[in-house]
CSV table of C-alpha atoms in Angstrom, one decimal:
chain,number,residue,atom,x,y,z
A,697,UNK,CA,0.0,0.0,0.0
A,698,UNK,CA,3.1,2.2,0.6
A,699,UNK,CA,4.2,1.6,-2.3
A,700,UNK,CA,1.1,2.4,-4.3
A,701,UNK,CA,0.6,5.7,-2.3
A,702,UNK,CA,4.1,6.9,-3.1
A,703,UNK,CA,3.3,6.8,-6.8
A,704,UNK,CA,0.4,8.2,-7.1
A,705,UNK,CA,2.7,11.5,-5.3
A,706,UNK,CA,5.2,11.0,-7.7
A,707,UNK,CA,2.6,10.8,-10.8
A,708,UNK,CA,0.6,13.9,-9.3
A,709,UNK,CA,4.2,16.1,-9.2
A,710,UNK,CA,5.2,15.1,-12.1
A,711,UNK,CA,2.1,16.4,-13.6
A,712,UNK,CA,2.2,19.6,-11.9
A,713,UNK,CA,6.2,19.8,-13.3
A,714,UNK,CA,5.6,19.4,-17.1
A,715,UNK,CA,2.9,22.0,-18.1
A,716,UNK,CA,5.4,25.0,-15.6
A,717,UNK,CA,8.3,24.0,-18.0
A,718,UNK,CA,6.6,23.9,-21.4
A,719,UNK,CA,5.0,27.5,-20.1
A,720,UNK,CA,8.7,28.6,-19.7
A,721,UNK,CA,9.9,27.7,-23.2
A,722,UNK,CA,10.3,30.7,-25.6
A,723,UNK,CA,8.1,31.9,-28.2
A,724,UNK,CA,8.3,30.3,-31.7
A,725,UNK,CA,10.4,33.0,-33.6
A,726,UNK,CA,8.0,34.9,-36.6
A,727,UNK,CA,9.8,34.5,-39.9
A,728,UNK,CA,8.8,37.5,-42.2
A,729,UNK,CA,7.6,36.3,-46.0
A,730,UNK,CA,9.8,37.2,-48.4
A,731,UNK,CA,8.7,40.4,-50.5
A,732,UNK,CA,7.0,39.9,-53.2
A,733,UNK,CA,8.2,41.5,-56.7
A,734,UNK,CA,6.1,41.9,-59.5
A,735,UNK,CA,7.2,40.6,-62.9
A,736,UNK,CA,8.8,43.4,-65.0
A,737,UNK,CA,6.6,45.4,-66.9
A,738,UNK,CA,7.5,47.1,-70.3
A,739,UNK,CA,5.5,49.1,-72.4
A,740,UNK,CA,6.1,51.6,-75.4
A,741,UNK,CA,2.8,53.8,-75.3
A,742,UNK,CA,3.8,57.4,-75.5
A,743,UNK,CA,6.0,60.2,-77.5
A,744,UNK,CA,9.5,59.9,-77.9
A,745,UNK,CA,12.6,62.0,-79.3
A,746,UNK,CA,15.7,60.9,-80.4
A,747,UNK,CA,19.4,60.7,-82.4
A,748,UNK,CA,20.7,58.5,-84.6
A,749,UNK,CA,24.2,58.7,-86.6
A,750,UNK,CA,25.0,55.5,-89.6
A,751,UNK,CA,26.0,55.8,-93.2
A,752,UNK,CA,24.2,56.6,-96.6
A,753,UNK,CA,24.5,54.1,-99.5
A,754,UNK,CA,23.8,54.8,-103.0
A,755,UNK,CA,21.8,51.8,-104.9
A,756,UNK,CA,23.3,49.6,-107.9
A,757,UNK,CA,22.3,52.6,-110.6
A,758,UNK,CA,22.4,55.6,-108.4
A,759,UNK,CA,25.7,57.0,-109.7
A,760,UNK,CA,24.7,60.0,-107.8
A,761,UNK,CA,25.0,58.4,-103.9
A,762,UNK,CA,27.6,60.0,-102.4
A,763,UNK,CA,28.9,62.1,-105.2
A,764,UNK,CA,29.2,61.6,-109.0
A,765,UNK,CA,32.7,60.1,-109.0
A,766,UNK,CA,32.4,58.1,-105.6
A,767,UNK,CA,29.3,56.3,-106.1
A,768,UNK,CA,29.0,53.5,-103.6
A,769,UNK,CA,31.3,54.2,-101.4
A,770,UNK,CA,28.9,55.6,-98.6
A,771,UNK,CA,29.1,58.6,-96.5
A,772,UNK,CA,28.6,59.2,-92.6
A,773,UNK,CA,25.0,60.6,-92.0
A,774,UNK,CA,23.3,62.0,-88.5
A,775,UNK,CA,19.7,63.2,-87.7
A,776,UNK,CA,17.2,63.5,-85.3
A,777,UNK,CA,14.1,61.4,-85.0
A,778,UNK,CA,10.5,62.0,-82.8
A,779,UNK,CA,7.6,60.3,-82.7
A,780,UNK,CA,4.6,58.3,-80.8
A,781,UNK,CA,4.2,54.8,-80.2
A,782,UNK,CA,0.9,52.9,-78.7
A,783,UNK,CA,0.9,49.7,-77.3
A,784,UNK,CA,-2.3,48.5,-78.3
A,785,UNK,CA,-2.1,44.9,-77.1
A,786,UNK,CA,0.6,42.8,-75.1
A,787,UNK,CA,2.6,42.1,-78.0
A,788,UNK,CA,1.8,44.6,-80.4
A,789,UNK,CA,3.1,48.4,-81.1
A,790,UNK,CA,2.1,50.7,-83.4
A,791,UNK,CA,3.7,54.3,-84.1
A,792,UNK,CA,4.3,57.5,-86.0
A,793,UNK,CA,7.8,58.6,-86.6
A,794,UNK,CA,9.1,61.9,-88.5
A,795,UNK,CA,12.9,62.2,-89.3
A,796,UNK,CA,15.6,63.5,-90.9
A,797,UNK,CA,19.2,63.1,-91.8
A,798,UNK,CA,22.2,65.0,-92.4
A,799,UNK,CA,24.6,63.5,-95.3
A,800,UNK,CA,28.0,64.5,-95.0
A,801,UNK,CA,28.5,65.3,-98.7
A,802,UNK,CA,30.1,68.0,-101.0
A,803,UNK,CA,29.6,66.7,-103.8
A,804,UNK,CA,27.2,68.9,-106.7
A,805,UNK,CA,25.5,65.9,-107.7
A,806,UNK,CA,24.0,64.1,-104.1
A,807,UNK,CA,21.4,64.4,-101.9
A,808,UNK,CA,22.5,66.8,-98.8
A,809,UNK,CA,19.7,65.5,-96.4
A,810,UNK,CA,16.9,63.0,-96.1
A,811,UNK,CA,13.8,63.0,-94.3
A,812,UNK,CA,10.7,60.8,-93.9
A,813,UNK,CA,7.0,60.6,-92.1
A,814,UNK,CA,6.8,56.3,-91.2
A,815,UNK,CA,4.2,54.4,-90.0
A,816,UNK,CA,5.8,51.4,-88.2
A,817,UNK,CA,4.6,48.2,-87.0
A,818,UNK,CA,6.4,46.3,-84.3
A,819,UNK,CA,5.5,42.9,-82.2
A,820,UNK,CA,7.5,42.9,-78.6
A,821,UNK,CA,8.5,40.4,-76.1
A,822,UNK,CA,10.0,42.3,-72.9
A,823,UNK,CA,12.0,44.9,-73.6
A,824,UNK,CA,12.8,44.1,-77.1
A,825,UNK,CA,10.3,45.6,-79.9
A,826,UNK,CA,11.2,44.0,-83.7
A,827,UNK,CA,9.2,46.7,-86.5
A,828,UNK,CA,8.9,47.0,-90.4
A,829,UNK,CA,8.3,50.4,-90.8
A,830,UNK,CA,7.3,52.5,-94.3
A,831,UNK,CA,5.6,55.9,-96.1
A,832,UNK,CA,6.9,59.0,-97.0
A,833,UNK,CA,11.0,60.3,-98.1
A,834,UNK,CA,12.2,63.0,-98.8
A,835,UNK,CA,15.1,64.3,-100.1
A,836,UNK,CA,17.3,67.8,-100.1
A,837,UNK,CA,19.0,67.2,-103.2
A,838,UNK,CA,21.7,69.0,-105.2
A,839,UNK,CA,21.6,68.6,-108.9
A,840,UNK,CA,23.0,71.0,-111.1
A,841,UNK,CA,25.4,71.4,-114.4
A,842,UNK,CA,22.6,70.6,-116.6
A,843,UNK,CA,20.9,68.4,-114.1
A,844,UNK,CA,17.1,68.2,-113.1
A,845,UNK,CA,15.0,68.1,-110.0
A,846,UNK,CA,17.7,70.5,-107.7
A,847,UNK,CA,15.5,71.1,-104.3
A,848,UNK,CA,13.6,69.0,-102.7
A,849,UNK,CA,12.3,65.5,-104.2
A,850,UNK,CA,9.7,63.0,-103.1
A,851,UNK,CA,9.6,59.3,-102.7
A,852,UNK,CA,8.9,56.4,-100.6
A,853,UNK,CA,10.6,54.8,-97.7
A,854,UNK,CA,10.6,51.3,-96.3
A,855,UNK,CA,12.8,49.9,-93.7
A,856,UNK,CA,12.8,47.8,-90.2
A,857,UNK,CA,14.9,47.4,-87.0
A,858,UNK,CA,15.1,46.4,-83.5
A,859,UNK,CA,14.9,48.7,-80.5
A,860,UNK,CA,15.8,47.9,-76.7
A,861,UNK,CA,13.9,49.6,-73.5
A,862,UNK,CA,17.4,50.0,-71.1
A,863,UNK,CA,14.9,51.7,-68.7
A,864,UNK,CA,11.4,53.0,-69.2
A,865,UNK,CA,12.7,55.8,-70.4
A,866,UNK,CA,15.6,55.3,-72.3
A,867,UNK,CA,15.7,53.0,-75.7
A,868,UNK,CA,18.2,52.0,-78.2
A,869,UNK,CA,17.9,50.9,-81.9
A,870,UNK,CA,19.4,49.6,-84.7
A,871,UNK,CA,17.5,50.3,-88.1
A,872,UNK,CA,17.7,49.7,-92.4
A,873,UNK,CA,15.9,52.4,-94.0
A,874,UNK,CA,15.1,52.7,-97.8
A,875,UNK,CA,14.6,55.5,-99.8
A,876,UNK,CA,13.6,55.9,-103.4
A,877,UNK,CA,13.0,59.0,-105.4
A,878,UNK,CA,12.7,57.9,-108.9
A,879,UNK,CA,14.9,59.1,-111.6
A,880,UNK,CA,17.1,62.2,-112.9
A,881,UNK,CA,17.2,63.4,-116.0
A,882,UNK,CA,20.0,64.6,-117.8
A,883,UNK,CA,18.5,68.0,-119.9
A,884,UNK,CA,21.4,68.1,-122.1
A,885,UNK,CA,21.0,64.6,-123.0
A,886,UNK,CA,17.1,63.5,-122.4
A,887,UNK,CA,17.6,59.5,-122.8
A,888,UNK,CA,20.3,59.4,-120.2
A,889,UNK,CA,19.1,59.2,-116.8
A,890,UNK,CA,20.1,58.0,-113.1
A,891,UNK,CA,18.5,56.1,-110.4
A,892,UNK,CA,18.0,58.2,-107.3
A,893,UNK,CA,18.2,56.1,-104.3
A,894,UNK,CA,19.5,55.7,-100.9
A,895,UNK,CA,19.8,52.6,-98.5
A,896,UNK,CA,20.6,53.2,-94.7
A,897,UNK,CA,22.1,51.4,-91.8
A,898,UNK,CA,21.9,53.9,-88.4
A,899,UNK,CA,21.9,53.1,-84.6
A,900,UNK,CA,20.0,55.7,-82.5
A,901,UNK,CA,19.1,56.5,-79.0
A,902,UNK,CA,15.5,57.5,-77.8
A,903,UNK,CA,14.1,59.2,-74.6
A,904,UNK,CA,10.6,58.5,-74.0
A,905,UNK,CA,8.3,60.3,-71.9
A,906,UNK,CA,5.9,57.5,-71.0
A,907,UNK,CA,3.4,60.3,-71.7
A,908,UNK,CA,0.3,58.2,-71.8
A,909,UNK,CA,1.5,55.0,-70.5
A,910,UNK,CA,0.3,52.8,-67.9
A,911,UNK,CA,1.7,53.0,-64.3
A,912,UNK,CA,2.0,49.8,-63.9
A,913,UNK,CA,5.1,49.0,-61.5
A,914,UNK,CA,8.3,47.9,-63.4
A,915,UNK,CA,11.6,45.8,-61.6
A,916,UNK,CA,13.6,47.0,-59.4
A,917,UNK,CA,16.1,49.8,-60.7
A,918,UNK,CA,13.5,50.4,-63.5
């Protein structure tokens, strides 16, 4: 009977032990979830301006492009560029551009300057935006010593390129253009004429004012 009555004590004390020490154990430490980041975000929607510097090309029958004597040999070209873009679906951009470009030429038969007004369509995945782009060229031509068409002269352009978004604001490209403005004539000798055409290669920069553009949140550093 001793026995039994001694544990039943010890069973009772025992009891009364265990819940004081798990009452003195510490507090399970909070862990913080980790911060969530949104995907990147890019979008194009809004005006932009722009430089771009490259080289001028004459075609295969343009004995005009750079100069008379040189033909295809190229010369360096730089311009400015502005224009509007619209995103108008996840993958797809639509835009207006207007620009023009200096040719470095002295020659008395060459076009001193070309310009265009482009529609462009462009499909983009990230930051990366691929485009055709075509319309209206211009050109600020030279053409004397019994040449026609000195002054201005219209044509068409079609071209394409690819542009990067660095930041939200900031974009870089790398473009062909082509430019055609039909023939000149010769007055002094009507059947002989020359092809008038230019192609393009030019890299640019862009700022873009996001004017327009949803606020969406972009990654970090954007």
């Amino acid at each position: 009977m001793k026995k039994i009555l001694l544990a039943s004590v010890a069973i009772i004390g025992l009891s009364a032990i265990v819940p004081a020490q798990a009452a003195d154990l510490a507090a399970r430490p909070y862990t913080k979830a980790p911060a969530y980041t949104p995907a990147p975000i890019y979008n194009w929607t809004g005006f932009y301006i722009g430089g771009h510097v490259g080289g001028a090309f004459g075609g295969d029958n343009n004995v005009l492009a750079p100069g008379f004597f040189n033909n295809n040999d190229g010369v360096f070209m730089g311009g400015v560029q502005v224009g509007y873009d619209t995103q108008f679906s996840p993958n797809w951009v639509f835009g207006l551009e207007a620009n023009y470009s200096f040719l470095d030429t002295g020659s008395s038969f060459a076009n001193r300057g070309l310009g265009s007004v482009t529609g462009r369509l462009g499909y983009t995945w990230g930051p990366a935006l691929l485009y055709v782009k075509g319309g209206y060229g211009w050109a600020d031509s030279r053409f004397t010593n019994g040449f026609s068409g000195n002054g201005g002269r219209d044509g068409y352009t079609v071209g394409g390129g690819l542009e990067y978004l660095f930041t939200q604001n900031w974009s870089g490209k790398i473009e062909y253009q082509y430019y055609d403005f039909g023939t000149v004539n010769v007055l002094t000798v009507p059947a002989f004429s020359f092809r008038n055409d230019e192609h393009t290669i030019k890299v640019g920069l862009n700022y873009r004012f996001n004017w327009g553009a949803p606020t969406a949140p972009l990654a970090p550093g954007y």
